mmCIF file of C-alpha atoms and ligand atoms in Angstrom:
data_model
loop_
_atom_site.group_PDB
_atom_site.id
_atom_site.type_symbol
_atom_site.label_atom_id
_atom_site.label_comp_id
_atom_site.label_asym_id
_atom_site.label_seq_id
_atom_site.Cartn_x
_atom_site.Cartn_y
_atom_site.Cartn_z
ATOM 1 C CA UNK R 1 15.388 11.449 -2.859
ATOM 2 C CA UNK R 2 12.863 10.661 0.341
ATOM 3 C CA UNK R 3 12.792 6.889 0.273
ATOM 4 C CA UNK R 4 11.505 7.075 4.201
ATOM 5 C CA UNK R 5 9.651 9.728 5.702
ATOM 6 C CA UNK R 6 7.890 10.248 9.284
ATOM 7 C CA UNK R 7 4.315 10.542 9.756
ATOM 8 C CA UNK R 8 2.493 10.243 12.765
ATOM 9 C CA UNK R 9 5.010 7.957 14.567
ATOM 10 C CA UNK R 10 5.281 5.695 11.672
ATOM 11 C CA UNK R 11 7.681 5.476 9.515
ATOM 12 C CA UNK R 12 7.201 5.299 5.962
ATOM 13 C CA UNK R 13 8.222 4.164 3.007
ATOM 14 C CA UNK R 14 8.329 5.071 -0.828
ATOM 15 C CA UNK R 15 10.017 2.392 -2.896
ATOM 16 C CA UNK R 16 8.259 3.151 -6.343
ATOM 17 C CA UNK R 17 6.112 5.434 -8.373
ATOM 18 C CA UNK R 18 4.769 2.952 -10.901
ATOM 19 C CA UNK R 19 1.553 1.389 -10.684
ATOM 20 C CA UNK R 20 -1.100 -0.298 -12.790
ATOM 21 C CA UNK R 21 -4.064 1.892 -11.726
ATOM 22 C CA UNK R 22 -4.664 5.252 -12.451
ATOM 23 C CA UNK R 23 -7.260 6.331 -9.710
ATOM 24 C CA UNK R 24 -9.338 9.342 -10.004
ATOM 25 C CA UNK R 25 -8.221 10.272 -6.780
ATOM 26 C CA UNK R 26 -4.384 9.289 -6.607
ATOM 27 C CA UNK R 27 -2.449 11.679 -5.237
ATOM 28 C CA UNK R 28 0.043 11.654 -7.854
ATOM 29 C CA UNK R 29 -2.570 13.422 -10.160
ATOM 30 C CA UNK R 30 -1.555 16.091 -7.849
ATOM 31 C CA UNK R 31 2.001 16.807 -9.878
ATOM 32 C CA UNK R 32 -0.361 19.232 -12.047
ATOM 33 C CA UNK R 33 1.371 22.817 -11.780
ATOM 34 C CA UNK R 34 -0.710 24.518 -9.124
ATOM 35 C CA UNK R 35 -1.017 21.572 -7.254
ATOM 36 C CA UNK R 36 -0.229 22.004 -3.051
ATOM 37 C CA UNK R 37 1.787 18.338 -4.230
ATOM 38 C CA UNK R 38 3.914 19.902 -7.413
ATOM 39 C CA UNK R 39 6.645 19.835 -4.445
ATOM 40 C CA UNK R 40 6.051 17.050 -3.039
ATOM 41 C CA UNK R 41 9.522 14.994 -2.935
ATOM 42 C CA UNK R 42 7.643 11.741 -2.941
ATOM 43 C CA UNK R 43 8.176 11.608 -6.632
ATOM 44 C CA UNK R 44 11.534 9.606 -7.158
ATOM 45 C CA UNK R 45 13.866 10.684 -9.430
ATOM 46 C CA UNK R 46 15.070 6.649 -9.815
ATOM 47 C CA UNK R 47 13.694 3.741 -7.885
ATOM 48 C CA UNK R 48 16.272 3.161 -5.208
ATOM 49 C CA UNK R 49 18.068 -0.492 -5.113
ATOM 50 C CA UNK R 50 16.501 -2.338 -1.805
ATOM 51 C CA UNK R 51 20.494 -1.708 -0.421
ATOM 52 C CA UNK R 52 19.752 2.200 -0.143
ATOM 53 C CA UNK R 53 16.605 1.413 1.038
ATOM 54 C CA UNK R 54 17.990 -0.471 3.814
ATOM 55 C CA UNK R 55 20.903 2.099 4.286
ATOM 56 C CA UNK R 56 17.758 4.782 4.668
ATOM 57 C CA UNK R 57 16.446 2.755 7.234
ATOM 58 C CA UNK R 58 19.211 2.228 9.635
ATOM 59 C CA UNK R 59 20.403 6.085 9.907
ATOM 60 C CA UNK R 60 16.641 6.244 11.758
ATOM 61 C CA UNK R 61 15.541 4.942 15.365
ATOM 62 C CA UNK R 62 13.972 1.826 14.213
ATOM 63 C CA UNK R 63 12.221 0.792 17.471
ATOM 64 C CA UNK R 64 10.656 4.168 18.244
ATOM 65 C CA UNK R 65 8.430 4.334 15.401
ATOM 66 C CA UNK R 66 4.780 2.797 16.317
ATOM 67 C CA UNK R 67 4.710 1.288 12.526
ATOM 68 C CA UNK R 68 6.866 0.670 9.385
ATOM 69 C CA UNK R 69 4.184 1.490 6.307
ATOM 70 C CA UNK R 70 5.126 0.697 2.111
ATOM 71 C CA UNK R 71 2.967 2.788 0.710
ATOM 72 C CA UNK R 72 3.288 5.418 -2.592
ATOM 73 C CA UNK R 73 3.441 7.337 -4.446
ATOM 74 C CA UNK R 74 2.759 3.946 -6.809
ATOM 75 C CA UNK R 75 1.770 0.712 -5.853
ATOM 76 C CA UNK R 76 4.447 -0.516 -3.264
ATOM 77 C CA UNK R 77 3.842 -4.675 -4.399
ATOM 78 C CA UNK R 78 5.531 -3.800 -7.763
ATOM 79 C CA UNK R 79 8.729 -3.811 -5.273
ATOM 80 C CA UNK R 80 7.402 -6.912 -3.041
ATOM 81 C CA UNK R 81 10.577 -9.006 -3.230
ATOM 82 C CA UNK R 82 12.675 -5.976 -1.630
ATOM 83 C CA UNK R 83 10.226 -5.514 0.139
ATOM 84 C CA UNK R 84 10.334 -9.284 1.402
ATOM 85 C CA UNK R 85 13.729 -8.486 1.449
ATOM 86 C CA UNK R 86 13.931 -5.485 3.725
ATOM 87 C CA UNK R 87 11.758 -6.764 6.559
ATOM 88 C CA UNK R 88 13.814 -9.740 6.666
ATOM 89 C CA UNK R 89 17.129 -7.360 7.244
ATOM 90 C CA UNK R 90 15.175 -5.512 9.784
ATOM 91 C CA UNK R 91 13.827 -8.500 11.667
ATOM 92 C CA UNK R 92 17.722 -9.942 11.682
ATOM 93 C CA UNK R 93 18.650 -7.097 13.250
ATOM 94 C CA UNK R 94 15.722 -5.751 15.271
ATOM 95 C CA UNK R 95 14.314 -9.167 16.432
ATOM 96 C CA UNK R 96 10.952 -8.352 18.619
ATOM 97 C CA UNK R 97 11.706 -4.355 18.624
ATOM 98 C CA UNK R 98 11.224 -4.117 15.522
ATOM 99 C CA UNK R 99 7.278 -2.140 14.932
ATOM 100 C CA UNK R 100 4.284 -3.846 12.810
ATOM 101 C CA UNK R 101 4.892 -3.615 9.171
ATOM 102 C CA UNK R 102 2.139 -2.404 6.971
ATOM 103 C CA UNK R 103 1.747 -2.642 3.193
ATOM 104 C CA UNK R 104 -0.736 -0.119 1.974
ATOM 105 C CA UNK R 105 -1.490 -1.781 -1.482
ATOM 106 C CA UNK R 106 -3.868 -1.853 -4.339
ATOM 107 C CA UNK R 107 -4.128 -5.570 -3.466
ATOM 108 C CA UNK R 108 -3.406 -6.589 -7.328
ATOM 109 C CA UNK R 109 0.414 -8.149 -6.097
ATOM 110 C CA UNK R 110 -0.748 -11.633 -7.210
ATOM 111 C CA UNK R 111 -1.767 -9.624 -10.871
ATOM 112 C CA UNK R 112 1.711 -7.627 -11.060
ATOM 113 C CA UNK R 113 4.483 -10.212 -9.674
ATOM 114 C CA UNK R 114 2.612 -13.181 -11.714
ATOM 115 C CA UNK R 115 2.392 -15.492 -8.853
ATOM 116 C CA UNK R 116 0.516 -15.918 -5.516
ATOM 117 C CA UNK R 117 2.676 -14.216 -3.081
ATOM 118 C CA UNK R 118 0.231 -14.337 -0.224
ATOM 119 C CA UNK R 119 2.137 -16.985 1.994
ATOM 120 C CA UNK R 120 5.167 -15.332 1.038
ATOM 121 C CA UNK R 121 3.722 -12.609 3.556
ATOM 122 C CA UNK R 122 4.130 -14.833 6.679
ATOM 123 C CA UNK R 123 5.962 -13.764 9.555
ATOM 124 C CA UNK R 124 6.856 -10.512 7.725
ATOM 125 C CA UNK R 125 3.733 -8.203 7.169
ATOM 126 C CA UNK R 126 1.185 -7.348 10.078
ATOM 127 C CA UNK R 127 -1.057 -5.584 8.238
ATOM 128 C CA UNK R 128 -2.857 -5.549 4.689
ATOM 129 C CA UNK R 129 -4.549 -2.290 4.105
ATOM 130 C CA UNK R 130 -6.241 -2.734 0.898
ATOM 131 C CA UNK R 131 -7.913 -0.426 -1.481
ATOM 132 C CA UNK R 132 -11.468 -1.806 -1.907
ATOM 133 C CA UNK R 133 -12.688 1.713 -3.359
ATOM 134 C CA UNK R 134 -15.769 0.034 -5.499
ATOM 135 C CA UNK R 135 -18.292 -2.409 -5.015
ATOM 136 C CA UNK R 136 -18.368 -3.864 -8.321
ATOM 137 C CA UNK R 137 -15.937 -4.522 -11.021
ATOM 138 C CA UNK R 138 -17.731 -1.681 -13.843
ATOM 139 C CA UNK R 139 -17.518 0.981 -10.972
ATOM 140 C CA UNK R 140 -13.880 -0.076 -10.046
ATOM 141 C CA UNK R 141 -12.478 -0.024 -13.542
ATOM 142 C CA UNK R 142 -14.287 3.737 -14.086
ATOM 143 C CA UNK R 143 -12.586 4.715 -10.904
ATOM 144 C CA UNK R 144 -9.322 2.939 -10.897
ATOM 145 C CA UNK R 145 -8.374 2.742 -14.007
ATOM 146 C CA UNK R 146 -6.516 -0.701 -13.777
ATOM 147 C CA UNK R 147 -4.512 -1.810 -16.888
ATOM 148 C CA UNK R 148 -6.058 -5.457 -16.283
ATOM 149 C CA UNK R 149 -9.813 -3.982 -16.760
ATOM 150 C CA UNK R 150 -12.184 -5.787 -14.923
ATOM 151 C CA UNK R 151 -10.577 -8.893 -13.549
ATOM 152 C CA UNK R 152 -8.208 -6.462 -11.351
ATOM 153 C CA UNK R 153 -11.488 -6.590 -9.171
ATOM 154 C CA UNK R 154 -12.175 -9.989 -8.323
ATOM 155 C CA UNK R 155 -8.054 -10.632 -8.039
ATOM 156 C CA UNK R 156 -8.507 -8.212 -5.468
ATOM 157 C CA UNK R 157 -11.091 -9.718 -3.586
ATOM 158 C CA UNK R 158 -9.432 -12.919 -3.888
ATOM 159 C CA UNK R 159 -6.046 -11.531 -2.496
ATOM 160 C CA UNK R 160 -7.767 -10.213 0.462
ATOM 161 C CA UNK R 161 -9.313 -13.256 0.902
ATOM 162 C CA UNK R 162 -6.358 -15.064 0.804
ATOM 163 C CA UNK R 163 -4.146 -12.774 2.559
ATOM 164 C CA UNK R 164 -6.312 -13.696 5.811
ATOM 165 C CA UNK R 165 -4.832 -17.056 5.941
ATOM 166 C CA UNK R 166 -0.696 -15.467 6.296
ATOM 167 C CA UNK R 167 -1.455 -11.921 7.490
ATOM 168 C CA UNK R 168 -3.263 -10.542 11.255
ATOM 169 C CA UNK R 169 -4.998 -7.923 9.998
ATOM 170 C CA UNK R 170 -6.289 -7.561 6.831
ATOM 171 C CA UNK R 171 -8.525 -3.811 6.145
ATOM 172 C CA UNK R 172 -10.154 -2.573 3.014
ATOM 173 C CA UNK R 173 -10.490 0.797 2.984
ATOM 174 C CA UNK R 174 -12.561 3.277 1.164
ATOM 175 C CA UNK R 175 -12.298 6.869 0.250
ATOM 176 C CA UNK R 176 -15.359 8.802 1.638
ATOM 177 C CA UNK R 177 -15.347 11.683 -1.360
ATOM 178 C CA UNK R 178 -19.278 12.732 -0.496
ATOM 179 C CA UNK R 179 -19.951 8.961 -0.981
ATOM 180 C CA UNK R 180 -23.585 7.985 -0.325
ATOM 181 C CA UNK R 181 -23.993 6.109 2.943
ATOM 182 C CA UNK R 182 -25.795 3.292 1.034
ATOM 183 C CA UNK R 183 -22.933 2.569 -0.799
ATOM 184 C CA UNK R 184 -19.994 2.598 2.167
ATOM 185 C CA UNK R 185 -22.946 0.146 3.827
ATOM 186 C CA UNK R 186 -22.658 -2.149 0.675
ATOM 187 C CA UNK R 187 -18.522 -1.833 0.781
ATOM 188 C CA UNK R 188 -19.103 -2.884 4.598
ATOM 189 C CA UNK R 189 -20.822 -6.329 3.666
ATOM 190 C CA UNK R 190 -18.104 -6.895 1.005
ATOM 191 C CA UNK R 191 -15.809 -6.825 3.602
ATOM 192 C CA UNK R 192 -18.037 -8.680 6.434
ATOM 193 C CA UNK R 193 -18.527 -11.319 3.427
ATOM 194 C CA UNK R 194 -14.362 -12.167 3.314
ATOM 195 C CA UNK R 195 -13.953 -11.717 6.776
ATOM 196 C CA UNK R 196 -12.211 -8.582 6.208
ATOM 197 C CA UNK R 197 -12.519 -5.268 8.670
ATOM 198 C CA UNK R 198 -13.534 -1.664 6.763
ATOM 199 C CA UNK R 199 -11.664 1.333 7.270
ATOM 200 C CA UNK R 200 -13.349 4.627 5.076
ATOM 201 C CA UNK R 201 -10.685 7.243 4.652
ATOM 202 C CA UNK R 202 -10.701 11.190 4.218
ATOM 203 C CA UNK R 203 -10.335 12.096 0.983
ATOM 204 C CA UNK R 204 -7.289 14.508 0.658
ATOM 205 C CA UNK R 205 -7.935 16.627 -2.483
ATOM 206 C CA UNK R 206 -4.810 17.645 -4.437
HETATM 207 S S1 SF4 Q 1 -3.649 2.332 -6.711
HETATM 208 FE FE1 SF4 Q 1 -2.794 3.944 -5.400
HETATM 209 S S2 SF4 Q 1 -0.927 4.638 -6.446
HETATM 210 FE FE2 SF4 Q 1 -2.135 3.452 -7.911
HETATM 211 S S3 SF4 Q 1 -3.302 5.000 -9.030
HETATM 212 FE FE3 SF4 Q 1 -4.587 4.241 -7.351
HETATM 213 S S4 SF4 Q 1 -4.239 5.646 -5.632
HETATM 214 FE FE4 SF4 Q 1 -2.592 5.953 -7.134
#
């Protein structure tokens, strides 16, 4: 089971598979027989407990990596607490040497943990990469998929706005699949809007 893996000088992190979106684009559509992903080991066989998550962590050469990123397969906020949990271990032990943390998220972890976790985020998460992927809600639900419907846009928005106030850098990102320039320049004054920086992404077809 990979629970971290290196990438670029980062190290990352795969904590869960589940998620309440079903994007159009997620890589995990890629477990379709044929697929270059059908491999791919980032499919866990079991969540692992935030203990062999930590254990995963400490056989590696914490301070060398430029970044710590929980990302996917799945939406890594469905595991916040450990994930709250884990940083805290790190920091105990790591102190200053220990790299930025990144959560690559959906930014619905207010929607799935039931509660506003955003100042929970203080002191422990550098960055907020956030899926913006839409510029309005009827376009994000025929993309995304989420369980919620609609409102899974706006409590987006909202945690991104929020997030600002407990995390340095906050980043919406959007994946450029042939997407028409008008459209990436309306994404760009969603993000100007909340104060928030816009990062558009390769699309990696599966
Ligand atoms: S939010 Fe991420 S993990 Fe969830 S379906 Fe979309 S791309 Fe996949």
């Amino acid at each position: 089971m990979t629970i971290t893996y290196e990438y670029e000088g980062a190290l990352y992190v795969n904590l869960t598979n589940k998620c309440n979106c079903n994007c159009e684009f997620c890589l995990r559509h890629g477990k379709k027989e044929g697929s270059i992903y059908t491999e791919d080991s980032l499919w866990l066989e079991r969540e692992p407990t935030r203990q062999e998550a930590l254990n995963s962590f400490l056989s590696r050469d914490i301070p060398s990596y430029r970044e710590i990123v929980f990302c996917g397969y799945g939406e890594p906020t469905y595991r916040l607490d450990d994930i709250l949990w884990l940083v805290d271990e790190l920091k105990e032990r790591f102190g200053d040497q220990l790299p930025p943390v990144r959560i690559n998220t959906n930014g619905h972890a207010n929607l799935i943990n039931g509660r506003d976790v955003c100042p929970e985020l203080k002191g422990r998460i550098d960055t907020l990469s956030i899926s913006l992927n839409a510029n309005n809600a009827a376009d994000y639900v025929a993309l995304c998929h989420p369980i919620q419907g609609e409102v899974a846009y706006q409590a987006m928005l909202d945690f991104a706005k929020e997030a600002k106030t407990y995390v340095s850098h906050v980043v919406f990102t959007v994946v450029d699949k042939g997407t028409d320039p008008a459209e990436i320049e309306k994404s760009r004054s969603i993000a100007q809007s909340l104060g928030v920086k816009l990062r558009v992404r390769a699309f990696i077809d599966s």
